[in-house]
mmCIF file of C-alpha atoms in Angstrom:
data_model
loop_
_atom_site.group_PDB
_atom_site.id
_atom_site.type_symbol
_atom_site.label_atom_id
_atom_site.label_comp_id
_atom_site.label_asym_id
_atom_site.label_seq_id
_atom_site.Cartn_x
_atom_site.Cartn_y
_atom_site.Cartn_z
ATOM 1 C CA UNK C 868 250.348 34.524 179.830
ATOM 2 C CA UNK C 869 252.200 30.541 181.797
ATOM 3 C CA UNK C 870 255.206 28.734 182.219
ATOM 4 C CA UNK C 871 255.305 25.541 182.110
ATOM 5 C CA UNK C 872 257.241 22.504 182.745
ATOM 6 C CA UNK C 873 259.095 20.289 181.000
ATOM 7 C CA UNK C 874 257.607 20.976 177.353
ATOM 8 C CA UNK C 875 258.315 20.016 174.299
ATOM 9 C CA UNK C 876 259.728 21.958 171.742
ATOM 10 C CA UNK C 877 259.530 19.466 168.673
ATOM 11 C CA UNK C 878 256.807 21.159 167.625
ATOM 12 C CA UNK C 879 258.398 24.698 167.779
ATOM 13 C CA UNK C 880 261.773 23.289 165.192
ATOM 14 C CA UNK C 881 261.651 22.659 162.066
ATOM 15 C CA UNK C 882 264.088 19.971 162.595
ATOM 16 C CA UNK C 883 261.676 18.288 164.473
ATOM 17 C CA UNK C 884 263.642 17.505 167.451
ATOM 18 C CA UNK C 885 262.400 16.384 170.118
ATOM 19 C CA UNK C 886 264.248 18.139 173.011
ATOM 20 C CA UNK C 887 262.727 19.228 175.955
ATOM 21 C CA UNK C 888 262.050 22.667 177.824
ATOM 22 C CA UNK C 889 263.126 22.599 181.324
ATOM 23 C CA UNK C 890 260.278 25.910 181.219
ATOM 24 C CA UNK C 891 258.907 27.140 178.657
ATOM 25 C CA UNK C 892 256.610 30.466 177.990
ATOM 26 C CA UNK C 893 255.467 32.143 175.179
ATOM 27 C CA UNK C 894 255.052 35.401 175.300
ATOM 28 C CA UNK C 895 252.700 38.264 173.066
ATOM 29 C CA UNK C 896 254.095 41.694 174.290
ATOM 30 C CA UNK C 897 256.875 43.766 175.447
ATOM 31 C CA UNK C 898 255.419 44.159 179.543
ATOM 32 C CA UNK C 899 254.952 40.452 179.190
ATOM 33 C CA UNK C 900 258.441 39.981 178.021
ATOM 34 C CA UNK C 901 259.757 42.223 180.792
ATOM 35 C CA UNK C 902 257.716 40.770 183.474
ATOM 36 C CA UNK C 903 259.262 37.244 181.990
ATOM 37 C CA UNK C 904 262.731 38.969 182.283
ATOM 38 C CA UNK C 905 262.699 40.061 185.948
ATOM 39 C CA UNK C 906 260.702 37.480 188.202
ATOM 40 C CA UNK C 907 263.429 35.171 187.077
ATOM 41 C CA UNK C 908 266.343 35.925 187.675
ATOM 42 C CA UNK C 909 268.333 33.433 187.965
ATOM 43 C CA UNK C 910 267.189 31.496 185.071
ATOM 44 C CA UNK C 911 268.754 30.564 182.481
ATOM 45 C CA UNK C 912 266.645 32.237 178.522
ATOM 46 C CA UNK C 913 266.537 30.956 175.383
ATOM 47 C CA UNK C 914 265.240 33.056 172.924
ATOM 48 C CA UNK C 915 262.744 31.031 171.207
ATOM 49 C CA UNK C 916 261.251 32.742 167.445
ATOM 50 C CA UNK C 917 260.034 30.482 164.622
ATOM 51 C CA UNK C 918 262.858 27.889 165.297
ATOM 52 C CA UNK C 919 264.071 27.537 161.645
ATOM 53 C CA UNK C 920 266.956 28.146 162.323
ATOM 54 C CA UNK C 921 268.693 26.113 164.979
ATOM 55 C CA UNK C 922 269.102 22.110 165.905
ATOM 56 C CA UNK C 923 268.235 21.114 169.441
ATOM 57 C CA UNK C 924 271.643 18.205 170.238
ATOM 58 C CA UNK C 925 269.607 17.842 173.347
ATOM 59 C CA UNK C 926 267.158 19.157 175.785
ATOM 60 C CA UNK C 927 267.338 22.907 177.020
ATOM 61 C CA UNK C 928 267.798 23.291 180.460
ATOM 62 C CA UNK C 929 266.567 27.044 179.973
ATOM 63 C CA UNK C 930 263.932 29.178 180.694
ATOM 64 C CA UNK C 931 262.989 28.996 177.070
ATOM 65 C CA UNK C 932 260.983 31.850 176.044
ATOM 66 C CA UNK C 933 258.820 31.695 172.626
ATOM 67 C CA UNK C 934 258.493 35.160 170.852
ATOM 68 C CA UNK C 935 255.530 35.408 169.888
ATOM 69 C CA UNK C 936 254.940 39.132 168.661
ATOM 70 C CA UNK C 937 252.613 39.978 166.300
ATOM 71 C CA UNK C 938 251.733 43.034 164.036
ATOM 72 C CA UNK C 939 252.835 45.459 161.373
ATOM 73 C CA UNK C 940 252.867 48.713 160.699
ATOM 74 C CA UNK C 941 253.404 51.775 158.102
ATOM 75 C CA UNK C 942 255.961 54.082 159.956
ATOM 76 C CA UNK C 943 256.736 56.920 157.330
ATOM 77 C CA UNK C 944 256.553 56.836 154.534
ATOM 78 C CA UNK C 945 256.379 59.621 151.332
ATOM 79 C CA UNK C 946 255.845 59.320 147.636
ATOM 80 C CA UNK C 947 258.542 56.891 147.161
ATOM 81 C CA UNK C 948 258.921 55.272 150.014
ATOM 82 C CA UNK C 949 257.132 53.176 152.554
ATOM 83 C CA UNK C 950 258.814 52.606 156.655
ATOM 84 C CA UNK C 951 257.397 49.307 158.006
ATOM 85 C CA UNK C 952 257.766 48.075 162.000
ATOM 86 C CA UNK C 953 257.075 44.505 161.880
ATOM 87 C CA UNK C 954 257.058 42.736 165.150
ATOM 88 C CA UNK C 955 259.690 39.636 165.849
ATOM 89 C CA UNK C 956 256.707 37.063 166.282
ATOM 90 C CA UNK C 957 255.126 37.523 162.940
ATOM 91 C CA UNK C 958 256.288 34.710 159.884
ATOM 92 C CA UNK C 959 259.015 36.055 157.630
ATOM 93 C CA UNK C 960 256.628 35.152 154.505
ATOM 94 C CA UNK C 961 253.656 35.944 155.337
ATOM 95 C CA UNK C 962 255.119 39.492 156.296
ATOM 96 C CA UNK C 963 257.012 38.901 152.558
ATOM 97 C CA UNK C 964 253.851 38.087 150.971
ATOM 98 C CA UNK C 965 251.957 41.634 153.054
ATOM 99 C CA UNK C 966 254.485 43.240 151.361
ATOM 100 C CA UNK C 967 253.738 42.600 148.013
ATOM 101 C CA UNK C 968 249.552 43.227 148.587
ATOM 102 C CA UNK C 969 250.689 47.036 149.814
ATOM 103 C CA UNK C 970 252.589 47.217 146.528
ATOM 104 C CA UNK C 971 256.201 48.309 148.589
ATOM 105 C CA UNK C 972 259.380 46.184 146.802
ATOM 106 C CA UNK C 973 262.617 45.231 148.754
ATOM 107 C CA UNK C 974 261.935 41.889 150.551
ATOM 108 C CA UNK C 975 260.056 39.866 147.424
ATOM 109 C CA UNK C 976 263.818 37.776 146.732
ATOM 110 C CA UNK C 977 263.339 36.459 150.579
ATOM 111 C CA UNK C 978 259.898 34.993 150.395
ATOM 112 C CA UNK C 979 259.696 30.991 151.377
ATOM 113 C CA UNK C 980 262.605 31.893 153.857
ATOM 114 C CA UNK C 981 261.243 29.902 156.924
ATOM 115 C CA UNK C 982 261.521 32.166 160.430
ATOM 116 C CA UNK C 983 259.655 34.409 162.463
ATOM 117 C CA UNK C 984 260.726 38.207 161.406
ATOM 118 C CA UNK C 985 262.950 38.711 165.026
ATOM 119 C CA UNK C 986 265.532 36.521 164.213
ATOM 120 C CA UNK C 987 266.247 37.989 160.355
ATOM 121 C CA UNK C 988 269.004 40.699 161.518
ATOM 122 C CA UNK C 989 270.377 38.101 163.925
ATOM 123 C CA UNK C 990 271.459 35.967 160.511
ATOM 124 C CA UNK C 991 271.717 38.816 158.059
ATOM 125 C CA UNK C 992 268.526 36.973 156.520
ATOM 126 C CA UNK C 993 268.995 36.654 152.671
ATOM 127 C CA UNK C 994 268.632 34.685 148.724
ATOM 128 C CA UNK C 995 269.535 34.985 145.280
ATOM 129 C CA UNK C 996 270.737 38.491 145.213
ATOM 130 C CA UNK C 997 269.271 40.271 148.322
ATOM 131 C CA UNK C 998 269.901 40.134 151.800
ATOM 132 C CA UNK C 999 267.940 42.305 155.250
ATOM 133 C CA UNK C 1000 271.289 44.500 155.320
ATOM 134 C CA UNK C 1001 269.321 46.070 151.910
ATOM 135 C CA UNK C 1002 266.337 47.164 153.321
ATOM 136 C CA UNK C 1003 267.188 46.978 157.249
ATOM 137 C CA UNK C 1004 266.589 50.401 159.084
ATOM 138 C CA UNK C 1005 266.247 49.725 162.206
ATOM 139 C CA UNK C 1006 264.890 47.522 165.462
ATOM 140 C CA UNK C 1007 263.588 47.677 168.466
ATOM 141 C CA UNK C 1008 265.402 45.186 171.708
ATOM 142 C CA UNK C 1009 265.081 44.829 174.242
ATOM 143 C CA UNK C 1010 267.822 44.139 177.242
ATOM 144 C CA UNK C 1011 267.965 41.639 179.782
ATOM 145 C CA UNK C 1012 270.055 43.322 182.514
ATOM 146 C CA UNK C 1013 268.181 46.703 182.378
ATOM 147 C CA UNK C 1014 264.501 45.213 180.644
ATOM 148 C CA UNK C 1015 265.015 48.888 178.515
ATOM 149 C CA UNK C 1016 263.511 48.663 175.125
ATOM 150 C CA UNK C 1017 267.219 49.979 172.863
ATOM 151 C CA UNK C 1018 267.393 50.927 169.064
ATOM 152 C CA UNK C 1019 269.785 49.195 166.295
ATOM 153 C CA UNK C 1020 270.084 51.596 164.012
ATOM 154 C CA UNK C 1021 271.406 49.828 160.232
ATOM 155 C CA UNK C 1022 275.463 51.181 161.285
ATOM 156 C CA UNK C 1023 275.436 49.717 164.479
ATOM 157 C CA UNK C 1024 274.355 46.102 163.788
ATOM 158 C CA UNK C 1025 277.199 45.126 161.885
ATOM 159 C CA UNK C 1026 276.022 43.134 158.849
ATOM 160 C CA UNK C 1027 277.996 41.324 157.541
ATOM 161 C CA UNK C 1028 277.403 37.641 154.800
ATOM 162 C CA UNK C 1029 275.077 35.844 157.627
ATOM 163 C CA UNK C 1030 276.981 37.915 161.000
ATOM 164 C CA UNK C 1031 275.666 40.827 162.765
ATOM 165 C CA UNK C 1032 275.704 42.374 166.004
ATOM 166 C CA UNK C 1033 273.803 40.171 167.184
ATOM 167 C CA UNK C 1034 275.535 36.887 166.684
ATOM 168 C CA UNK C 1035 278.454 38.593 168.023
ATOM 169 C CA UNK C 1036 279.801 41.831 170.113
ATOM 170 C CA UNK C 1037 275.904 41.535 172.091
ATOM 171 C CA UNK C 1038 274.732 37.698 171.908
ATOM 172 C CA UNK C 1039 272.382 37.129 174.610
ATOM 173 C CA UNK C 1040 272.215 40.765 175.600
ATOM 174 C CA UNK C 1041 269.131 41.419 173.487
ATOM 175 C CA UNK C 1042 266.037 40.717 172.745
ATOM 176 C CA UNK C 1043 264.227 41.798 169.322
ATOM 177 C CA UNK C 1044 261.286 43.137 169.568
ATOM 178 C CA UNK C 1045 260.094 44.138 166.611
ATOM 179 C CA UNK C 1046 261.877 44.837 162.786
ATOM 180 C CA UNK C 1047 261.926 48.019 160.541
ATOM 181 C CA UNK C 1048 262.077 48.288 157.206
ATOM 182 C CA UNK C 1049 261.845 50.432 154.402
ATOM 183 C CA UNK C 1050 260.941 49.621 151.570
ATOM 184 C CA UNK C 1051 259.934 51.712 147.574
ATOM 185 C CA UNK C 1052 256.696 52.035 146.942
ATOM 186 C CA UNK C 1053 257.248 53.315 143.087
ATOM 187 C CA UNK C 1054 261.257 52.307 140.676
ATOM 188 C CA UNK C 1055 261.077 49.611 141.977
ATOM 189 C CA UNK C 1056 264.485 47.794 141.851
ATOM 190 C CA UNK C 1057 263.461 44.386 140.428
ATOM 191 C CA UNK C 1058 266.208 41.804 140.831
ATOM 192 C CA UNK C 1059 265.956 38.559 138.404
ATOM 193 C CA UNK C 1060 269.670 38.451 137.938
ATOM 194 C CA UNK C 1061 271.229 36.568 140.667
ATOM 195 C CA UNK C 1062 270.352 32.169 140.582
ATOM 196 C CA UNK C 1063 267.473 30.938 138.491
ATOM 197 C CA UNK C 1064 264.692 33.894 138.613
ATOM 198 C CA UNK C 1065 265.642 35.314 135.140
ATOM 199 C CA UNK C 1066 265.113 31.276 134.037
ATOM 200 C CA UNK C 1067 261.964 30.922 135.935
ATOM 201 C CA UNK C 1068 260.188 34.032 134.071
ATOM 202 C CA UNK C 1069 261.303 32.725 130.792
ATOM 203 C CA UNK C 1070 259.108 29.657 131.858
ATOM 204 C CA UNK C 1071 256.408 31.384 132.396
ATOM 205 C CA UNK C 1072 257.027 33.822 129.488
ATOM 206 C CA UNK C 1073 257.344 37.181 131.467
ATOM 207 C CA UNK C 1074 259.196 38.806 130.482
ATOM 208 C CA UNK C 1075 258.601 42.859 132.527
ATOM 209 C CA UNK C 1076 258.260 41.337 135.714
ATOM 210 C CA UNK C 1077 256.485 42.531 138.650
ATOM 211 C CA UNK C 1078 257.412 42.121 142.480
ATOM 212 C CA UNK C 1079 254.553 39.268 142.223
ATOM 213 C CA UNK C 1080 255.923 37.282 139.675
ATOM 214 C CA UNK C 1081 259.565 37.442 141.248
ATOM 215 C CA UNK C 1082 257.990 36.446 144.437
ATOM 216 C CA UNK C 1083 256.413 33.253 142.136
ATOM 217 C CA UNK C 1084 259.513 32.373 141.106
ATOM 218 C CA UNK C 1085 261.574 32.776 144.032
ATOM 219 C CA UNK C 1086 258.455 30.560 145.176
ATOM 220 C CA UNK C 1087 258.998 28.328 142.413
ATOM 221 C CA UNK C 1088 262.357 27.476 142.767
ATOM 222 C CA UNK C 1089 262.363 26.731 146.277
ATOM 223 C CA UNK C 1090 259.589 24.353 146.789
ATOM 224 C CA UNK C 1091 261.415 22.575 143.529
ATOM 225 C CA UNK C 1092 265.113 22.387 145.603
ATOM 226 C CA UNK C 1093 263.454 22.677 149.350
ATOM 227 C CA UNK C 1094 261.443 19.932 151.170
ATOM 228 C CA UNK C 1095 259.190 21.177 153.059
ATOM 229 C CA UNK C 1096 259.385 21.501 157.235
ATOM 230 C CA UNK C 1097 256.000 20.355 157.857
ATOM 231 C CA UNK C 1098 257.121 17.264 155.526
ATOM 232 C CA UNK C 1099 260.074 16.604 156.309
ATOM 233 C CA UNK C 1100 262.245 17.892 159.362
ATOM 234 C CA UNK C 1101 265.430 20.351 158.212
ATOM 235 C CA UNK C 1102 266.749 23.947 158.449
ATOM 236 C CA UNK C 1103 267.337 25.524 155.019
ATOM 237 C CA UNK C 1104 270.491 25.749 154.128
ATOM 238 C CA UNK C 1105 272.243 24.307 157.295
ATOM 239 C CA UNK C 1106 276.068 25.744 155.766
ATOM 240 C CA UNK C 1107 277.296 29.203 154.465
ATOM 241 C CA UNK C 1108 278.681 29.072 150.830
ATOM 242 C CA UNK C 1109 282.266 29.701 151.758
ATOM 243 C CA UNK C 1110 284.341 32.507 150.815
ATOM 244 C CA UNK C 1111 287.821 32.141 150.193
ATOM 245 C CA UNK C 1112 290.974 34.079 148.685
ATOM 246 C CA UNK C 1113 291.819 34.105 144.745
ATOM 247 C CA UNK C 1114 295.494 32.967 146.115
ATOM 248 C CA UNK C 1115 293.621 29.768 147.751
ATOM 249 C CA UNK C 1116 290.842 29.701 144.532
ATOM 250 C CA UNK C 1117 293.121 29.173 141.956
ATOM 251 C CA UNK C 1118 294.990 26.971 143.590
ATOM 252 C CA UNK C 1119 291.833 24.804 143.933
ATOM 253 C CA UNK C 1120 290.616 25.281 140.964
ATOM 254 C CA UNK C 1121 294.303 24.015 139.419
ATOM 255 C CA UNK C 1122 293.279 20.046 140.765
ATOM 256 C CA UNK C 1123 289.106 20.722 140.218
ATOM 257 C CA UNK C 1124 288.769 23.153 137.105
ATOM 258 C CA UNK C 1125 285.453 22.199 137.172
ATOM 259 C CA UNK C 1126 284.518 24.301 141.048
ATOM 260 C CA UNK C 1127 282.541 26.915 140.630
ATOM 261 C CA UNK C 1128 282.415 29.578 142.396
ATOM 262 C CA UNK C 1129 281.157 33.880 142.395
ATOM 263 C CA UNK C 1130 282.831 37.156 142.695
ATOM 264 C CA UNK C 1131 283.032 38.837 146.121
ATOM 265 C CA UNK C 1132 285.919 41.502 145.710
ATOM 266 C CA UNK C 1133 288.916 41.860 144.241
ATOM 267 C CA UNK C 1134 290.698 39.784 146.542
ATOM 268 C CA UNK C 1135 288.105 37.047 147.295
ATOM 269 C CA UNK C 1136 285.089 35.333 145.994
ATOM 270 C CA UNK C 1137 282.860 32.714 147.252
ATOM 271 C CA UNK C 1138 281.914 28.611 146.249
ATOM 272 C CA UNK C 1139 278.696 27.143 146.765
ATOM 273 C CA UNK C 1140 278.893 24.702 149.883
ATOM 274 C CA UNK C 1141 276.569 22.574 148.265
ATOM 275 C CA UNK C 1142 278.002 21.886 144.876
ATOM 276 C CA UNK C 1143 281.757 21.156 146.848
ATOM 277 C CA UNK C 1144 279.115 18.889 149.264
ATOM 278 C CA UNK C 1145 276.945 17.300 146.009
ATOM 279 C CA UNK C 1146 280.557 16.957 145.098
ATOM 280 C CA UNK C 1147 282.307 14.949 147.663
ATOM 281 C CA UNK C 1148 278.683 11.857 147.291
ATOM 282 C CA UNK C 1149 276.940 13.127 150.245
ATOM 283 C CA UNK C 1150 273.640 14.613 147.830
ATOM 284 C CA UNK C 1151 270.849 12.586 148.729
ATOM 285 C CA UNK C 1152 272.777 10.207 151.100
ATOM 286 C CA UNK C 1153 270.965 8.932 154.166
ATOM 287 C CA UNK C 1154 272.720 7.898 157.738
ATOM 288 C CA UNK C 1155 269.288 6.328 159.470
ATOM 289 C CA UNK C 1156 267.355 9.045 160.451
ATOM 290 C CA UNK C 1157 269.385 11.659 159.179
ATOM 291 C CA UNK C 1158 270.226 12.682 155.688
ATOM 292 C CA UNK C 1159 271.263 15.107 152.980
ATOM 293 C CA UNK C 1160 268.213 16.206 151.019
ATOM 294 C CA UNK C 1161 267.717 14.485 146.864
ATOM 295 C CA UNK C 1162 268.150 17.698 145.464
ATOM 296 C CA UNK C 1163 270.287 20.205 147.291
ATOM 297 C CA UNK C 1164 272.864 18.949 148.535
ATOM 298 C CA UNK C 1165 272.732 22.251 151.181
ATOM 299 C CA UNK C 1166 269.868 20.781 153.480
ATOM 300 C CA UNK C 1167 269.748 18.084 155.843
ATOM 301 C CA UNK C 1168 267.114 16.378 156.788
ATOM 302 C CA UNK C 1169 265.442 14.633 159.643
ATOM 303 C CA UNK C 1170 263.444 11.222 158.223
ATOM 304 C CA UNK C 1171 261.292 11.152 161.539
ATOM 305 C CA UNK C 1172 263.174 9.913 164.503
ATOM 306 C CA UNK C 1173 266.354 11.221 164.273
ATOM 307 C CA UNK C 1174 268.580 13.555 167.213
ATOM 308 C CA UNK C 1175 269.929 16.478 166.946
ATOM 309 C CA UNK C 1176 273.649 14.478 167.848
ATOM 310 C CA UNK C 1177 272.961 12.570 164.993
ATOM 311 C CA UNK C 1178 272.255 15.643 162.269
ATOM 312 C CA UNK C 1179 275.401 17.023 163.951
ATOM 313 C CA UNK C 1180 277.716 14.262 163.423
ATOM 314 C CA UNK C 1181 276.404 14.108 159.802
ATOM 315 C CA UNK C 1182 277.436 17.658 159.537
ATOM 316 C CA UNK C 1183 280.735 17.288 160.561
ATOM 317 C CA UNK C 1184 281.443 14.290 158.232
ATOM 318 C CA UNK C 1185 280.590 16.386 155.889
ATOM 319 C CA UNK C 1186 283.011 19.012 156.772
ATOM 320 C CA UNK C 1187 285.576 17.254 157.126
ATOM 321 C CA UNK C 1188 285.206 15.268 153.730
ATOM 322 C CA UNK C 1189 284.788 18.380 151.817
ATOM 323 C CA UNK C 1190 288.150 19.831 153.933
ATOM 324 C CA UNK C 1191 289.828 16.812 152.996
ATOM 325 C CA UNK C 1192 289.265 16.817 149.121
ATOM 326 C CA UNK C 1193 289.714 21.248 148.442
ATOM 327 C CA UNK C 1194 291.008 21.813 152.265
ATOM 328 C CA UNK C 1195 288.323 24.584 151.869
ATOM 329 C CA UNK C 1196 286.725 25.080 154.779
ATOM 330 C CA UNK C 1197 282.483 25.381 155.378
ATOM 331 C CA UNK C 1198 281.037 26.563 158.927
ATOM 332 C CA UNK C 1199 277.069 25.970 160.153
ATOM 333 C CA UNK C 1200 274.409 28.279 158.825
ATOM 334 C CA UNK C 1201 272.793 26.807 161.467
ATOM 335 C CA UNK C 1202 272.840 27.768 165.084
ATOM 336 C CA UNK C 1203 273.839 24.490 167.727
ATOM 337 C CA UNK C 1204 272.838 24.256 170.258
#
């Protein structure tokens, strides 16, 4: 374990922003994490996972702690369920594929989401009708003040749409080291009703899909819509889909009768942010090396040498334009640093 000075984070964030960390260290177990926190009490700590859900707008004047703790295991199981604990530094997509290899169901709709396992509860990541909260049992996290490991159970995490206690009440106070999921071993709940999954399965002439069939369909859909960060810098969906009241939606739909929506509750609806951005004319537009992806307007991209500040500026232009046209506020899903 070596602490490095003036370290480039270009290869540690999926936007490919060439920002510098004042100091940088990679952590491979909880003992190393405890030692770093204990021996650097005066340093501001910046926790870095897979770098997939952040936009660096400048250099990071802190000790960047890269959580690279690997490993996964079945902690308990019966005929119907398996509880699997996965350490925070494991790649999320590779973990999902591993669960499918074991015949465990519950994560297949979230295939190919970039990032590492440790950050998944923070955002309550989700895709195609499923979210982390649906299979989450608990997570272990180190208290940055006491260095003790605390277990957070489902009800303590206050999961919401791309929200959790780790983004709000205890932000910065804990570092997640592992996550435990409860997955099905039989009688899987195959979810093909959301998005384009059913259409993709029909295209492949699959009428009785397996877990792997659903995963493969999601992978095909995501690859057709979303750029590979290794080829084109991006952080997946940059914006949240706004949730507005039915009353507001009815007013907007009078002026824009073709506006799309999905019911959330008896009083609220979700409006696809990608649709709003596309209708506002930003899809496929490029401003220097910052741009909006040609296939998915939710995705902002770095064509090579864009700075984080330039991408942030573009995001704000988009937000203002959508608000000016529709009166709807869209929020960034990505963490702006």
